[in-house]
Amino acid sequence: MEIELKNTTGMQFVSKTPSGHDVIIDASPEVGGTNSGPRALELFLLGIGGCTGIDVAMILKKMKVDYKDLRVKLETERKENHPRAFTKIHIKYYFKGNNLPIEKLERAVKLSQEKYCSASATVKGVAEVTYEIIVEEE
């Protein structure tokens, strides 16, 4: 995969992803940006959440598990000094539905985290990645 970003003005960078989507990244006004797009680390976390969320949804579809809603929330901790790398990433999977088979939910999440999610695998060893499953009955 190859991605190129172009600095347009100030701290703003624009890119077209290999899949053809335009993305703008910018910094906050406090550091010279104009807040015209998300921060790089926000996109980084979105990548992890999206990667594992898609994995889980695909696995549950194959398992024929019918849920009403799936949300993925990431909570992080970072180093105090530069580079302010993530030290902990905790992923919460929220499932909503009736009589959801917890063993299948656990299996889908475990497969994503231990086998399929390239984004999570990229940070393991640098940051502690943990997860939990929360089931909300309708």
JSON list of C-alpha atoms in Angstrom, two decimals:
[
{"chain": "A", "resi": 1, "resn": "MET", "atom": "CA", "xyz": [0.00, 0.00, 0.00]},
{"chain": "A", "resi": 2, "resn": "GLU", "atom": "CA", "xyz": [1.21, 3.48, -0.76]},
{"chain": "A", "resi": 3, "resn": "ILE", "atom": "CA", "xyz": [-0.32, 6.73, 0.45]},
{"chain": "A", "resi": 4, "resn": "GLU", "atom": "CA", "xyz": [0.78, 10.26, -0.35]},
{"chain": "A", "resi": 5, "resn": "LEU", "atom": "CA", "xyz": [-0.21, 13.41, 1.53]},
{"chain": "A", "resi": 6, "resn": "LYS", "atom": "CA", "xyz": [0.23, 16.97, 0.28]},
{"chain": "A", "resi": 7, "resn": "ASN", "atom": "CA", "xyz": [0.70, 19.97, 2.55]},
{"chain": "A", "resi": 8, "resn": "THR", "atom": "CA", "xyz": [-1.77, 22.54, 1.23]},
{"chain": "A", "resi": 9, "resn": "THR", "atom": "CA", "xyz": [-1.81, 25.42, 3.73]},
{"chain": "A", "resi": 10, "resn": "GLY", "atom": "CA", "xyz": [-0.47, 25.80, 7.25]},
{"chain": "A", "resi": 11, "resn": "MET", "atom": "CA", "xyz": [-0.63, 22.42, 8.96]},
{"chain": "A", "resi": 12, "resn": "GLN", "atom": "CA", "xyz": [-3.27, 20.96, 6.61]},
{"chain": "A", "resi": 13, "resn": "PHE", "atom": "CA", "xyz": [-2.52, 17.89, 4.53]},
{"chain": "A", "resi": 14, "resn": "VAL", "atom": "CA", "xyz": [-4.79, 16.32, 1.93]},
{"chain": "A", "resi": 15, "resn": "SER", "atom": "CA", "xyz": [-4.68, 12.84, 0.47]},
{"chain": "A", "resi": 16, "resn": "LYS", "atom": "CA", "xyz": [-6.59, 10.52, -1.78]},
{"chain": "A", "resi": 17, "resn": "THR", "atom": "CA", "xyz": [-6.59, 7.04, -0.32]},
{"chain": "A", "resi": 18, "resn": "PRO", "atom": "CA", "xyz": [-5.84, 3.99, -2.48]},
{"chain": "A", "resi": 19, "resn": "SER", "atom": "CA", "xyz": [-9.58, 3.23, -2.32]},
{"chain": "A", "resi": 20, "resn": "GLY", "atom": "CA", "xyz": [-10.32, 6.64, -3.84]},
{"chain": "A", "resi": 21, "resn": "HIS", "atom": "CA", "xyz": [-11.50, 8.66, -0.82]},
{"chain": "A", "resi": 22, "resn": "ASP", "atom": "CA", "xyz": [-10.37, 12.21, -0.10]},
{"chain": "A", "resi": 23, "resn": "VAL", "atom": "CA", "xyz": [-9.05, 12.84, 3.41]},
{"chain": "A", "resi": 24, "resn": "ILE", "atom": "CA", "xyz": [-8.04, 16.10, 5.06]},
{"chain": "A", "resi": 25, "resn": "ILE", "atom": "CA", "xyz": [-5.83, 16.07, 8.15]},
{"chain": "A", "resi": 26, "resn": "ASP", "atom": "CA", "xyz": [-5.17, 19.24, 10.12]},
{"chain": "A", "resi": 27, "resn": "ALA", "atom": "CA", "xyz": [-3.83, 20.41, 13.46]},
{"chain": "A", "resi": 28, "resn": "SER", "atom": "CA", "xyz": [-5.54, 22.47, 16.12]},
{"chain": "A", "resi": 29, "resn": "PRO", "atom": "CA", "xyz": [-5.33, 26.28, 15.97]},
{"chain": "A", "resi": 30, "resn": "GLU", "atom": "CA", "xyz": [-3.12, 26.18, 19.10]},
{"chain": "A", "resi": 31, "resn": "VAL", "atom": "CA", "xyz": [-0.29, 24.69, 17.02]},
{"chain": "A", "resi": 32, "resn": "GLY", "atom": "CA", "xyz": [-0.90, 26.53, 13.75]},
{"chain": "A", "resi": 33, "resn": "GLY", "atom": "CA", "xyz": [-3.68, 24.48, 12.17]},
{"chain": "A", "resi": 34, "resn": "THR", "atom": "CA", "xyz": [-7.13, 25.64, 11.15]},
{"chain": "A", "resi": 35, "resn": "ASN", "atom": "CA", "xyz": [-9.13, 22.66, 12.44]},
{"chain": "A", "resi": 36, "resn": "SER", "atom": "CA", "xyz": [-10.25, 21.79, 8.90]},
{"chain": "A", "resi": 37, "resn": "GLY", "atom": "CA", "xyz": [-9.98, 18.05, 9.48]},
{"chain": "A", "resi": 38, "resn": "PRO", "atom": "CA", "xyz": [-9.37, 15.39, 12.08]},
{"chain": "A", "resi": 39, "resn": "ARG", "atom": "CA", "xyz": [-6.01, 14.99, 13.77]},
{"chain": "A", "resi": 40, "resn": "ALA", "atom": "CA", "xyz": [-3.68, 12.21, 12.62]},
{"chain": "A", "resi": 41, "resn": "LEU", "atom": "CA", "xyz": [-4.02, 10.26, 15.89]},
{"chain": "A", "resi": 42, "resn": "GLU", "atom": "CA", "xyz": [-7.80, 10.48, 15.72]},
{"chain": "A", "resi": 43, "resn": "LEU", "atom": "CA", "xyz": [-7.65, 8.81, 12.31]},
{"chain": "A", "resi": 44, "resn": "PHE", "atom": "CA", "xyz": [-5.19, 6.26, 13.69]},
{"chain": "A", "resi": 45, "resn": "LEU", "atom": "CA", "xyz": [-7.68, 5.24, 16.40]},
{"chain": "A", "resi": 46, "resn": "LEU", "atom": "CA", "xyz": [-10.54, 5.27, 13.90]},
{"chain": "A", "resi": 47, "resn": "GLY", "atom": "CA", "xyz": [-8.50, 2.82, 11.84]},
{"chain": "A", "resi": 48, "resn": "ILE", "atom": "CA", "xyz": [-8.14, 0.43, 14.76]},
{"chain": "A", "resi": 49, "resn": "GLY", "atom": "CA", "xyz": [-11.82, 0.72, 15.68]},
{"chain": "A", "resi": 50, "resn": "GLY", "atom": "CA", "xyz": [-12.98, 0.34, 12.09]},
{"chain": "A", "resi": 51, "resn": "CYS", "atom": "CA", "xyz": [-10.69, -2.61, 11.43]},
{"chain": "A", "resi": 52, "resn": "THR", "atom": "CA", "xyz": [-11.83, -4.63, 14.42]},
{"chain": "A", "resi": 53, "resn": "GLY", "atom": "CA", "xyz": [-15.47, -3.52, 14.05]},
{"chain": "A", "resi": 54, "resn": "ILE", "atom": "CA", "xyz": [-15.61, -4.73, 10.44]},
{"chain": "A", "resi": 55, "resn": "ASP", "atom": "CA", "xyz": [-13.91, -7.99, 11.43]},
{"chain": "A", "resi": 56, "resn": "VAL", "atom": "CA", "xyz": [-16.45, -8.65, 14.17]},
{"chain": "A", "resi": 57, "resn": "ALA", "atom": "CA", "xyz": [-19.43, -7.75, 11.97]},
{"chain": "A", "resi": 58, "resn": "MET", "atom": "CA", "xyz": [-18.18, -10.07, 9.19]},
{"chain": "A", "resi": 59, "resn": "ILE", "atom": "CA", "xyz": [-17.50, -12.95, 11.58]},
{"chain": "A", "resi": 60, "resn": "LEU", "atom": "CA", "xyz": [-20.91, -12.61, 13.26]},
{"chain": "A", "resi": 61, "resn": "LYS", "atom": "CA", "xyz": [-22.59, -12.54, 9.85]},
{"chain": "A", "resi": 62, "resn": "LYS", "atom": "CA", "xyz": [-20.89, -15.84, 8.98]},
{"chain": "A", "resi": 63, "resn": "MET", "atom": "CA", "xyz": [-22.01, -17.21, 12.38]},
{"chain": "A", "resi": 64, "resn": "LYS", "atom": "CA", "xyz": [-25.55, -16.03, 11.58]},
{"chain": "A", "resi": 65, "resn": "VAL", "atom": "CA", "xyz": [-25.73, -13.92, 14.73]},
{"chain": "A", "resi": 66, "resn": "ASP", "atom": "CA", "xyz": [-28.40, -11.26, 14.37]},
{"chain": "A", "resi": 67, "resn": "TYR", "atom": "CA", "xyz": [-27.79, -8.21, 16.54]},
{"chain": "A", "resi": 68, "resn": "LYS", "atom": "CA", "xyz": [-29.59, -4.85, 16.47]},
{"chain": "A", "resi": 69, "resn": "ASP", "atom": "CA", "xyz": [-26.57, -2.61, 17.02]},
{"chain": "A", "resi": 70, "resn": "LEU", "atom": "CA", "xyz": [-22.78, -2.80, 17.34]},
{"chain": "A", "resi": 71, "resn": "ARG", "atom": "CA", "xyz": [-20.66, 0.08, 18.63]},
{"chain": "A", "resi": 72, "resn": "VAL", "atom": "CA", "xyz": [-16.92, 0.09, 19.21]},
{"chain": "A", "resi": 73, "resn": "LYS", "atom": "CA", "xyz": [-15.40, 2.56, 21.68]},
{"chain": "A", "resi": 74, "resn": "LEU", "atom": "CA", "xyz": [-11.67, 3.05, 22.23]},
{"chain": "A", "resi": 75, "resn": "GLU", "atom": "CA", "xyz": [-10.25, 4.51, 25.44]},
{"chain": "A", "resi": 76, "resn": "THR", "atom": "CA", "xyz": [-6.55, 5.34, 25.45]},
{"chain": "A", "resi": 77, "resn": "GLU", "atom": "CA", "xyz": [-3.62, 6.40, 27.59]},
{"chain": "A", "resi": 78, "resn": "ARG", "atom": "CA", "xyz": [-0.50, 8.07, 26.19]},
{"chain": "A", "resi": 79, "resn": "LYS", "atom": "CA", "xyz": [3.04, 8.81, 27.33]},
{"chain": "A", "resi": 80, "resn": "GLU", "atom": "CA", "xyz": [3.53, 12.18, 29.01]},
{"chain": "A", "resi": 81, "resn": "ASN", "atom": "CA", "xyz": [6.67, 13.03, 27.02]},
{"chain": "A", "resi": 82, "resn": "HIS", "atom": "CA", "xyz": [7.36, 13.07, 23.28]},
{"chain": "A", "resi": 83, "resn": "PRO", "atom": "CA", "xyz": [6.85, 10.97, 21.34]},
{"chain": "A", "resi": 84, "resn": "ARG", "atom": "CA", "xyz": [3.47, 10.76, 23.08]},
{"chain": "A", "resi": 85, "resn": "ALA", "atom": "CA", "xyz": [2.80, 7.21, 21.93]},
{"chain": "A", "resi": 86, "resn": "PHE", "atom": "CA", "xyz": [-0.18, 5.24, 23.14]},
{"chain": "A", "resi": 87, "resn": "THR", "atom": "CA", "xyz": [0.63, 3.04, 26.12]},
{"chain": "A", "resi": 88, "resn": "LYS", "atom": "CA", "xyz": [-2.83, 1.54, 26.54]},
{"chain": "A", "resi": 89, "resn": "ILE", "atom": "CA", "xyz": [-5.76, 1.04, 24.18]},
{"chain": "A", "resi": 90, "resn": "HIS", "atom": "CA", "xyz": [-8.90, -0.45, 25.69]},
{"chain": "A", "resi": 91, "resn": "ILE", "atom": "CA", "xyz": [-11.59, -1.46, 23.19]},
{"chain": "A", "resi": 92, "resn": "LYS", "atom": "CA", "xyz": [-15.21, -1.79, 24.28]},
{"chain": "A", "resi": 93, "resn": "TYR", "atom": "CA", "xyz": [-17.61, -3.68, 22.02]},
{"chain": "A", "resi": 94, "resn": "TYR", "atom": "CA", "xyz": [-21.24, -2.77, 22.70]},
{"chain": "A", "resi": 95, "resn": "PHE", "atom": "CA", "xyz": [-23.81, -5.19, 21.31]},
{"chain": "A", "resi": 96, "resn": "LYS", "atom": "CA", "xyz": [-27.54, -4.56, 21.45]},
{"chain": "A", "resi": 97, "resn": "GLY", "atom": "CA", "xyz": [-30.12, -7.27, 20.90]},
{"chain": "A", "resi": 98, "resn": "ASN", "atom": "CA", "xyz": [-32.20, -9.97, 22.50]},
{"chain": "A", "resi": 99, "resn": "ASN", "atom": "CA", "xyz": [-30.78, -13.30, 23.66]},
{"chain": "A", "resi": 100, "resn": "LEU", "atom": "CA", "xyz": [-27.43, -12.72, 21.98]},
{"chain": "A", "resi": 101, "resn": "PRO", "atom": "CA", "xyz": [-25.14, -15.78, 22.18]},
{"chain": "A", "resi": 102, "resn": "ILE", "atom": "CA", "xyz": [-22.29, -14.44, 24.35]},
{"chain": "A", "resi": 103, "resn": "GLU", "atom": "CA", "xyz": [-19.98, -17.30, 23.38]},
{"chain": "A", "resi": 104, "resn": "LYS", "atom": "CA", "xyz": [-20.24, -16.31, 19.70]},
{"chain": "A", "resi": 105, "resn": "LEU", "atom": "CA", "xyz": [-19.70, -12.63, 20.49]},
{"chain": "A", "resi": 106, "resn": "GLU", "atom": "CA", "xyz": [-16.61, -13.54, 22.49]},
{"chain": "A", "resi": 107, "resn": "ARG", "atom": "CA", "xyz": [-15.32, -15.79, 19.71]},
{"chain": "A", "resi": 108, "resn": "ALA", "atom": "CA", "xyz": [-15.80, -13.08, 17.06]},
{"chain": "A", "resi": 109, "resn": "VAL", "atom": "CA", "xyz": [-13.98, -10.45, 19.13]},
{"chain": "A", "resi": 110, "resn": "LYS", "atom": "CA", "xyz": [-11.18, -12.85, 20.04]},
{"chain": "A", "resi": 111, "resn": "LEU", "atom": "CA", "xyz": [-10.68, -13.81, 16.38]},
{"chain": "A", "resi": 112, "resn": "SER", "atom": "CA", "xyz": [-10.50, -10.16, 15.41]},
{"chain": "A", "resi": 113, "resn": "GLN", "atom": "CA", "xyz": [-8.02, -9.27, 18.13]},
{"chain": "A", "resi": 114, "resn": "GLU", "atom": "CA", "xyz": [-5.82, -12.36, 17.89]},
{"chain": "A", "resi": 115, "resn": "LYS", "atom": "CA", "xyz": [-5.95, -13.22, 14.19]},
{"chain": "A", "resi": 116, "resn": "TYR", "atom": "CA", "xyz": [-7.50, -10.74, 11.77]},
{"chain": "A", "resi": 117, "resn": "CYS", "atom": "CA", "xyz": [-7.21, -7.08, 12.81]},
{"chain": "A", "resi": 118, "resn": "SER", "atom": "CA", "xyz": [-4.00, -5.78, 11.23]},
{"chain": "A", "resi": 119, "resn": "ALA", "atom": "CA", "xyz": [-4.42, -2.37, 12.87]},
{"chain": "A", "resi": 120, "resn": "SER", "atom": "CA", "xyz": [-4.54, -3.80, 16.40]},
{"chain": "A", "resi": 121, "resn": "ALA", "atom": "CA", "xyz": [-1.65, -6.13, 15.60]},
{"chain": "A", "resi": 122, "resn": "THR", "atom": "CA", "xyz": [0.43, -3.14, 14.50]},
{"chain": "A", "resi": 123, "resn": "VAL", "atom": "CA", "xyz": [0.32, -1.51, 17.94]},
{"chain": "A", "resi": 124, "resn": "LYS", "atom": "CA", "xyz": [0.63, -4.65, 20.08]},
{"chain": "A", "resi": 125, "resn": "GLY", "atom": "CA", "xyz": [4.02, -4.75, 21.72]},
{"chain": "A", "resi": 126, "resn": "VAL", "atom": "CA", "xyz": [4.06, -0.95, 21.83]},
{"chain": "A", "resi": 127, "resn": "ALA", "atom": "CA", "xyz": [0.75, -0.40, 23.58]},
{"chain": "A", "resi": 128, "resn": "GLU", "atom": "CA", "xyz": [-1.20, -2.73, 25.81]},
{"chain": "A", "resi": 129, "resn": "VAL", "atom": "CA", "xyz": [-4.39, -3.59, 23.90]},
{"chain": "A", "resi": 130, "resn": "THR", "atom": "CA", "xyz": [-7.27, -4.91, 25.99]},
{"chain": "A", "resi": 131, "resn": "TYR", "atom": "CA", "xyz": [-10.95, -5.36, 25.30]},
{"chain": "A", "resi": 132, "resn": "GLU", "atom": "CA", "xyz": [-14.31, -6.08, 26.83]},
{"chain": "A", "resi": 133, "resn": "ILE", "atom": "CA", "xyz": [-17.76, -7.01, 25.57]},
{"chain": "A", "resi": 134, "resn": "ILE", "atom": "CA", "xyz": [-20.88, -5.28, 26.80]},
{"chain": "A", "resi": 135, "resn": "VAL", "atom": "CA", "xyz": [-24.29, -6.68, 25.91]},
{"chain": "A", "resi": 136, "resn": "GLU", "atom": "CA", "xyz": [-27.30, -4.40, 26.10]},
{"chain": "A", "resi": 137, "resn": "GLU", "atom": "CA", "xyz": [-30.66, -6.18, 26.06]},
{"chain": "A", "resi": 138, "resn": "GLU", "atom": "CA", "xyz": [-33.44, -4.43, 24.16]}
]
